[in-house]
Amino acid sequence: MIDKINSLKAEIESLVASSPEEVEQIRIKYLSKKGLVSALFNDFRALPPEQKRELGQKLNELKNFATEKVNALRESLAAADDDASASIDLTRTAAPVATGTRHPLSIVKNEICDIFSRMGFTIAEGPEIEDDWHVFSSLNFAADHPARDMQDTFFIQRNPTDVLLRTHTSSVQTRVMEKTQPPIRIICPGRVYRNEAISARAHCFFHQVEGLYIDRNVSFADLKQVLLAFAREMFGPETQIRLRPSYFPFTEPSAEMDISCHICGGKGCPFCKGTGWVEILGCGMVDPNVLEACGIDSKEYTGYAFGMGIERITNLKYRVKDLRMFSENDVRFLHEFDAARK
Ligand code: PHE
């Protein structure tokens, strides 16, 4: 009996528990009515009286020891719990949440809009699904102009009225001029569509920003000055511009604008194909026919317009070699512009 008491005591002493459930199991195993300690009390009853005195004391000690052990285990678990909550540092900065980044085209579009906003232009927008009048006819395109061809334009419906995806944001010009009398000073950012095979250098949709200024006495010199200011804001104060004669149905005279190559500074490099210049936009004085078609008196008012591709400007700034990357949504590519985002 004395051996049993001692070995049970040693066993109880070495017990450990890692959860309240385990403590409860220990209590049941040793201290419940059918537990090991209680079983010893049963054996005890059968003992001769002379042994009872000494062993009774030992048994009671064992029972108390087991009870204390169970309580101690319970308390140490509760204390560990408290410790865990005390170790939460409420002053620590929260773990960073991974957020999206602005798309490179949006970064550049915002920058373009910013520059022209500072020069007094407001932003105008129009629908991507357009009709022939707003995209072509009002803009002085001849009835047989090749841009109207299925090869170039996505038509949604042909005849009696053509419904199509706009091929340039110049359609927004018409919409604003139809509703507003000069002075008009707007830029129109937006997506445009052309029926092109998709490659590294061409896509069936891209983005433009078009500008329009109509008032009394607006001249080509005003256009040139605004574009020079834009080029210097966008590509740096050393930037030079040059205008080459060109043709658009809706402007007369028309021009294309180059900027001095911002990579070699105009000396000539592979990027500008050795010319020192890179083309960035089309522009010109709004053709009087366009003003009249939109209800603006061309004897009283003159105006200029310009239009540029956002992809083109983005490529010049960030040298993205393949146009398709802009629409593939590869986050590794998109995250490269984190630092540039505003
Ligand atoms: N709309 C022309 C284009 O899509 C660009 C442009 C706009 C040219 C305004 C002149 C004036 O290519």
Coordinates of C-alpha atoms and ligand atoms in Angstrom, one line a residue:
M1 CA 0.0 0.0 0.0
I2 CA 2.7 2.5 1.0
D3 CA 4.5 1.7 -2.3
K4 CA 1.4 2.3 -4.3
I5 CA 0.9 5.7 -2.5
N6 CA 4.5 6.7 -3.3
S7 CA 4.5 5.7 -6.9
L8 CA 1.1 7.5 -7.5
K9 CA 2.5 10.6 -5.8
A10 CA 5.6 10.5 -8.1
E11 CA 3.3 10.0 -11.1
I12 CA 1.1 13.0 -10.2
E13 CA 4.1 15.2 -9.5
S14 CA 5.4 14.8 -13.1
L15 CA 2.1 15.6 -14.7
V16 CA 1.9 18.4 -17.3
A17 CA -1.1 19.8 -19.2
S18 CA -1.3 22.1 -22.2
S19 CA -5.1 22.9 -22.1
P20 CA -8.0 23.1 -19.7
E21 CA -9.4 19.9 -21.2
E22 CA -6.2 18.0 -20.2
V23 CA -6.4 19.3 -16.7
E24 CA -9.9 18.0 -16.4
Q25 CA -8.9 14.6 -17.7
I26 CA -6.2 14.5 -15.0
R27 CA -8.7 15.4 -12.4
I28 CA -11.1 12.6 -13.5
K29 CA -8.3 10.1 -13.7
Y30 CA -7.0 10.6 -10.2
L31 CA -9.7 12.4 -8.1
S32 CA -13.1 11.4 -9.4
K33 CA -15.1 8.7 -7.6
K34 CA -13.7 6.0 -9.8
G35 CA -10.3 7.6 -9.9
L36 CA -7.0 6.1 -8.9
V37 CA -6.8 7.9 -5.5
S38 CA -10.3 7.0 -4.6
A39 CA -9.5 3.3 -5.5
L40 CA -6.8 3.4 -2.8
F41 CA -9.3 4.7 -0.3
N42 CA -11.4 1.6 -1.1
D43 CA -8.4 -0.7 -0.5
F44 CA -7.7 1.2 2.7
R45 CA -11.1 0.2 4.2
A46 CA -10.1 -3.5 4.1
L47 CA -6.9 -2.9 6.1
P48 CA -6.5 -4.1 9.7
P49 CA -7.0 -1.2 12.2
E50 CA -3.3 -1.0 13.3
Q51 CA -2.2 -0.1 9.8
K52 CA -5.0 2.4 9.2
R53 CA -3.6 5.1 11.4
E54 CA -0.4 5.7 9.6
L55 CA -1.7 5.0 6.1
G56 CA -4.8 7.1 6.5
Q57 CA -2.6 10.1 7.0
K58 CA -0.5 9.3 4.0
L59 CA -3.6 8.8 1.8
N60 CA -5.1 12.1 2.9
E61 CA -1.8 13.8 2.0
L62 CA -1.8 12.1 -1.4
K63 CA -5.4 13.3 -2.0
N64 CA -4.4 16.9 -1.0
F65 CA -1.3 16.7 -3.2
A66 CA -3.3 15.6 -6.2
T67 CA -5.9 18.4 -5.6
E68 CA -3.2 21.0 -5.3
K69 CA -1.5 19.7 -8.4
V70 CA -4.7 20.0 -10.5
N71 CA -5.3 23.6 -9.2
A72 CA -1.7 24.5 -9.9
L73 CA -2.0 23.2 -13.5
R74 CA -5.2 25.2 -14.0
E75 CA -3.7 28.4 -12.7
S76 CA -0.5 28.1 -14.7
L77 CA -2.6 27.7 -17.9
A78 CA -4.7 30.8 -17.1
A79 CA -1.5 32.8 -16.4
A80 CA 0.0 31.7 -19.8
D81 CA -3.2 33.0 -21.4
D82 CA -2.8 36.4 -19.7
D83 CA 0.8 36.6 -20.8
A84 CA -0.2 36.0 -24.4
S85 CA -2.7 38.8 -24.4
A86 CA -0.3 41.1 -22.5
S87 CA 2.3 40.6 -25.3
I88 CA 0.1 42.1 -28.0
D89 CA 1.8 45.5 -28.7
L90 CA -1.0 47.9 -29.6
T91 CA 1.5 50.6 -30.7
R92 CA 3.0 48.5 -33.5
T93 CA 2.3 49.6 -37.0
A94 CA -0.2 47.4 -38.7
A95 CA 1.1 44.8 -41.3
P96 CA 1.1 46.5 -44.7
V97 CA -2.0 45.8 -46.9
A98 CA -1.1 45.0 -50.5
T99 CA -2.9 47.6 -52.6
G100 CA -3.2 47.9 -56.3
T101 CA -1.1 50.3 -58.3
R102 CA -2.2 52.9 -60.8
H103 CA -1.9 51.7 -64.4
P104 CA 1.0 53.3 -66.3
L105 CA -1.4 54.7 -68.9
S106 CA -3.5 56.3 -66.1
I107 CA -0.4 57.8 -64.5
V108 CA 0.6 59.4 -67.9
K109 CA -3.0 60.4 -68.7
N110 CA -3.3 62.1 -65.3
E111 CA 0.0 63.9 -65.9
I112 CA -1.1 65.1 -69.3
C113 CA -4.5 66.3 -67.8
D114 CA -2.7 68.0 -65.0
I115 CA -0.4 70.0 -67.3
F116 CA -3.3 71.2 -69.5
S117 CA -5.5 71.9 -66.5
R118 CA -2.9 74.3 -65.2
M119 CA -3.1 76.1 -68.6
G120 CA -6.9 76.5 -68.2
F121 CA -8.2 73.5 -70.1
T122 CA -11.1 71.6 -68.6
I123 CA -11.8 67.9 -69.2
A124 CA -14.6 66.7 -71.5
E125 CA -15.6 63.1 -72.1
G126 CA -17.9 61.4 -74.6
P127 CA -19.2 58.0 -75.5
E128 CA -17.0 55.2 -77.0
I129 CA -19.9 53.9 -79.1
E130 CA -20.4 56.7 -81.6
D131 CA -22.2 57.5 -84.9
D132 CA -20.8 58.5 -88.2
W133 CA -21.7 62.1 -87.8
H134 CA -19.6 62.7 -84.6
V135 CA -16.6 60.6 -85.7
F136 CA -16.4 61.5 -89.4
S137 CA -19.0 63.7 -91.1
S138 CA -18.9 66.6 -88.7
L139 CA -15.1 66.5 -88.9
N140 CA -15.0 67.1 -92.6
F141 CA -14.1 63.5 -93.7
A142 CA -15.0 63.1 -97.3
A143 CA -17.7 60.5 -98.1
D144 CA -15.2 58.1 -99.5
H145 CA -12.5 58.7 -96.9
P146 CA -10.6 55.4 -96.2
A147 CA -11.0 55.8 -92.5
R148 CA -14.7 54.9 -93.0
D149 CA -13.6 51.6 -94.4
M150 CA -14.4 48.3 -92.5
Q151 CA -10.7 47.6 -92.6
D152 CA -10.0 50.6 -90.3
T153 CA -13.1 51.0 -88.2
F154 CA -15.2 48.6 -86.1
F155 CA -18.8 49.1 -87.1
I156 CA -21.6 47.9 -84.8
Q157 CA -24.3 48.7 -87.3
R158 CA -24.3 50.0 -90.9
N159 CA -27.2 51.8 -92.4
P160 CA -29.5 53.5 -92.1
T161 CA -27.2 55.2 -89.5
D162 CA -23.7 53.9 -88.9
V163 CA -23.0 53.0 -85.3
L164 CA -19.3 52.4 -84.6
L165 CA -16.5 52.4 -82.0
R166 CA -14.9 55.8 -82.1
T167 CA -11.5 55.8 -83.9
H168 CA -10.4 59.0 -82.2
T169 CA -11.5 61.3 -79.4
S170 CA -12.1 64.1 -81.9
S171 CA -15.7 63.1 -81.7
V172 CA -15.8 64.7 -78.3
Q173 CA -14.9 68.0 -79.9
T174 CA -18.0 67.9 -82.0
R175 CA -20.2 67.0 -79.0
V176 CA -18.9 70.0 -77.0
M177 CA -19.0 72.4 -80.0
E178 CA -22.6 71.5 -80.7
K179 CA -23.7 72.4 -77.2
T180 CA -21.4 75.2 -76.3
Q181 CA -20.5 78.6 -77.9
P182 CA -16.8 79.8 -77.6
P183 CA -14.7 80.3 -75.7
I184 CA -14.1 76.6 -75.6
R185 CA -10.9 75.2 -74.0
I186 CA -11.1 71.5 -73.4
I187 CA -9.0 68.3 -73.4
C188 CA -10.7 64.9 -74.1
P189 CA -9.0 61.8 -72.7
G190 CA -10.4 58.5 -73.7
R191 CA -10.1 55.1 -75.3
V192 CA -10.4 54.7 -79.1
Y193 CA -10.6 51.6 -81.4
R194 CA -9.2 50.8 -84.7
N195 CA -9.3 47.6 -86.7
E196 CA -5.7 46.7 -86.5
A197 CA -3.9 43.3 -86.1
I198 CA -2.5 43.2 -82.6
S199 CA 1.3 43.2 -82.4
A200 CA 4.0 44.8 -80.3
R201 CA 3.5 48.1 -82.2
A202 CA -0.3 48.2 -82.8
H203 CA -3.4 47.3 -80.9
C204 CA -7.1 47.3 -81.7
F205 CA -7.7 49.8 -78.9
F206 CA -5.5 52.5 -77.4
H207 CA -5.9 55.9 -75.7
Q208 CA -5.8 59.5 -76.7
V209 CA -5.9 62.9 -75.3
E210 CA -7.3 65.5 -77.7
G211 CA -7.2 69.3 -77.0
L212 CA -9.4 72.0 -78.5
Y213 CA -9.3 75.8 -78.1
I214 CA -11.8 78.1 -79.8
D215 CA -12.1 81.8 -79.3
R216 CA -11.7 85.1 -81.1
N217 CA -8.2 85.6 -82.7
V218 CA -6.8 82.2 -81.8
S219 CA -3.7 81.7 -84.0
F220 CA -1.2 79.0 -84.9
A221 CA 1.4 80.8 -82.7
D222 CA -0.9 80.1 -79.7
L223 CA -1.0 76.4 -80.6
K224 CA 2.7 76.3 -80.9
Q225 CA 3.3 78.0 -77.5
V226 CA 0.9 75.7 -75.7
L227 CA 2.5 72.6 -77.2
L228 CA 6.0 73.8 -76.4
A229 CA 4.9 74.4 -72.8
F230 CA 3.4 70.9 -72.6
A231 CA 6.5 69.2 -74.1
R232 CA 8.7 70.9 -71.6
E233 CA 6.5 70.1 -68.6
M234 CA 6.3 66.5 -69.8
F235 CA 9.8 65.7 -71.0
G236 CA 11.9 68.3 -69.3
P237 CA 12.8 72.0 -69.7
E238 CA 15.5 71.4 -72.4
T239 CA 13.0 69.8 -74.8
Q240 CA 12.8 71.4 -78.3
I241 CA 9.8 70.9 -80.6
R242 CA 9.4 71.0 -84.4
L243 CA 6.3 71.1 -86.5
R244 CA 6.1 69.3 -89.9
P245 CA 3.3 70.0 -92.3
S246 CA 0.7 67.2 -92.4
Y247 CA -2.9 66.5 -93.3
F248 CA -6.0 65.9 -91.2
P249 CA -9.5 66.4 -92.7
F250 CA -10.6 68.5 -89.6
T251 CA -7.6 70.9 -89.4
E252 CA -6.2 73.3 -91.9
P253 CA -3.3 73.9 -91.8
S254 CA -2.3 70.6 -90.1
A255 CA 1.0 69.6 -88.6
E256 CA 2.7 66.8 -86.8
M257 CA 4.9 67.6 -83.9
D258 CA 8.2 66.1 -82.9
I259 CA 10.2 66.6 -79.7
S260 CA 13.9 66.5 -79.5
C261 CA 14.9 63.0 -78.5
H262 CA 14.9 63.0 -74.7
I263 CA 17.2 60.1 -74.6
C264 CA 20.2 61.4 -76.6
G265 CA 19.2 65.1 -76.2
G266 CA 18.9 65.4 -80.0
K267 CA 22.3 64.0 -81.0
G268 CA 20.9 60.9 -82.6
C269 CA 20.6 57.5 -81.1
P270 CA 18.9 54.1 -81.9
F271 CA 15.8 55.2 -80.1
C272 CA 15.2 58.2 -82.4
K273 CA 16.7 56.2 -85.3
G274 CA 19.6 58.7 -85.5
T275 CA 17.3 61.6 -86.3
G276 CA 17.4 63.3 -82.9
W277 CA 13.6 63.8 -83.1
V278 CA 10.6 61.7 -82.1
E279 CA 7.0 62.2 -83.2
I280 CA 4.4 62.7 -80.5
L281 CA 1.2 64.3 -81.8
G282 CA -0.9 65.7 -84.6
C283 CA -2.4 69.2 -84.5
G284 CA -3.7 72.1 -86.6
M285 CA -6.1 75.0 -86.9
V286 CA -9.7 73.7 -86.8
D287 CA -11.1 73.7 -90.3
P288 CA -13.8 76.4 -90.8
N289 CA -16.1 73.6 -92.2
V290 CA -15.9 71.8 -88.8
L291 CA -16.9 75.0 -86.9
E292 CA -19.8 75.6 -89.3
A293 CA -21.0 72.0 -89.0
C294 CA -21.2 72.4 -85.3
G295 CA -23.0 75.8 -85.4
I296 CA -20.0 78.1 -84.6
D297 CA -19.5 81.2 -86.8
S298 CA -16.2 80.6 -88.6
K299 CA -15.9 84.3 -89.5
E300 CA -15.9 85.3 -85.8
Y301 CA -14.0 82.4 -84.2
T302 CA -10.9 80.4 -84.9
G303 CA -9.4 77.6 -83.0
Y304 CA -6.8 74.9 -82.8
A305 CA -6.9 71.2 -82.0
F306 CA -4.2 68.6 -81.2
G307 CA -4.3 64.9 -80.4
M308 CA -1.8 62.5 -79.0
G309 CA -1.7 58.8 -78.1
I310 CA -1.2 58.1 -74.4
E311 CA 0.6 54.8 -75.2
R312 CA 3.0 56.7 -77.3
I313 CA 3.9 59.2 -74.6
T314 CA 4.1 56.4 -72.0
N315 CA 6.5 54.5 -74.3
L316 CA 8.6 57.6 -74.6
K317 CA 8.7 58.2 -70.9
Y318 CA 9.1 54.6 -69.7
R319 CA 10.3 52.8 -72.8
V320 CA 7.7 50.0 -72.8
K321 CA 8.7 48.0 -75.8
D322 CA 5.6 46.0 -76.4
L323 CA 2.1 47.7 -76.5
R324 CA 0.4 44.4 -75.5
M325 CA 1.9 44.7 -72.0
F326 CA -0.5 47.6 -71.3
S327 CA -3.5 45.3 -71.5
E328 CA -2.2 42.0 -70.2
N329 CA -2.6 42.9 -66.5
D330 CA 0.6 41.3 -65.5
V331 CA 1.1 42.6 -61.9
R332 CA 4.9 42.3 -62.2
F333 CA 4.8 44.8 -65.0
L334 CA 2.2 47.0 -63.3
H335 CA 4.2 47.1 -60.0
E336 CA 7.1 48.6 -61.8
F337 CA 5.3 51.9 -61.9
D338 CA 4.7 52.1 -58.1
A339 CA 7.2 54.8 -57.7
A340 CA 5.8 56.9 -60.5
R341 CA 2.2 56.8 -59.3
K342 CA 0.7 60.0 -58.0
Ligands
PHE1 N1 -7.5 62.8 -84.3 C1 -6.2 62.7 -84.8 C2 -5.8 61.2 -84.8 O1 -6.5 60.4 -84.2 C3 -5.3 63.5 -84.0 C4 -5.5 64.9 -84.1 C5 -6.4 65.6 -83.3 C6 -4.9 65.7 -85.1 C7 -6.6 66.9 -83.4 C8 -5.1 67.0 -85.3 C9 -6.0 67.7 -84.4 O2 -4.8 60.8 -85.3

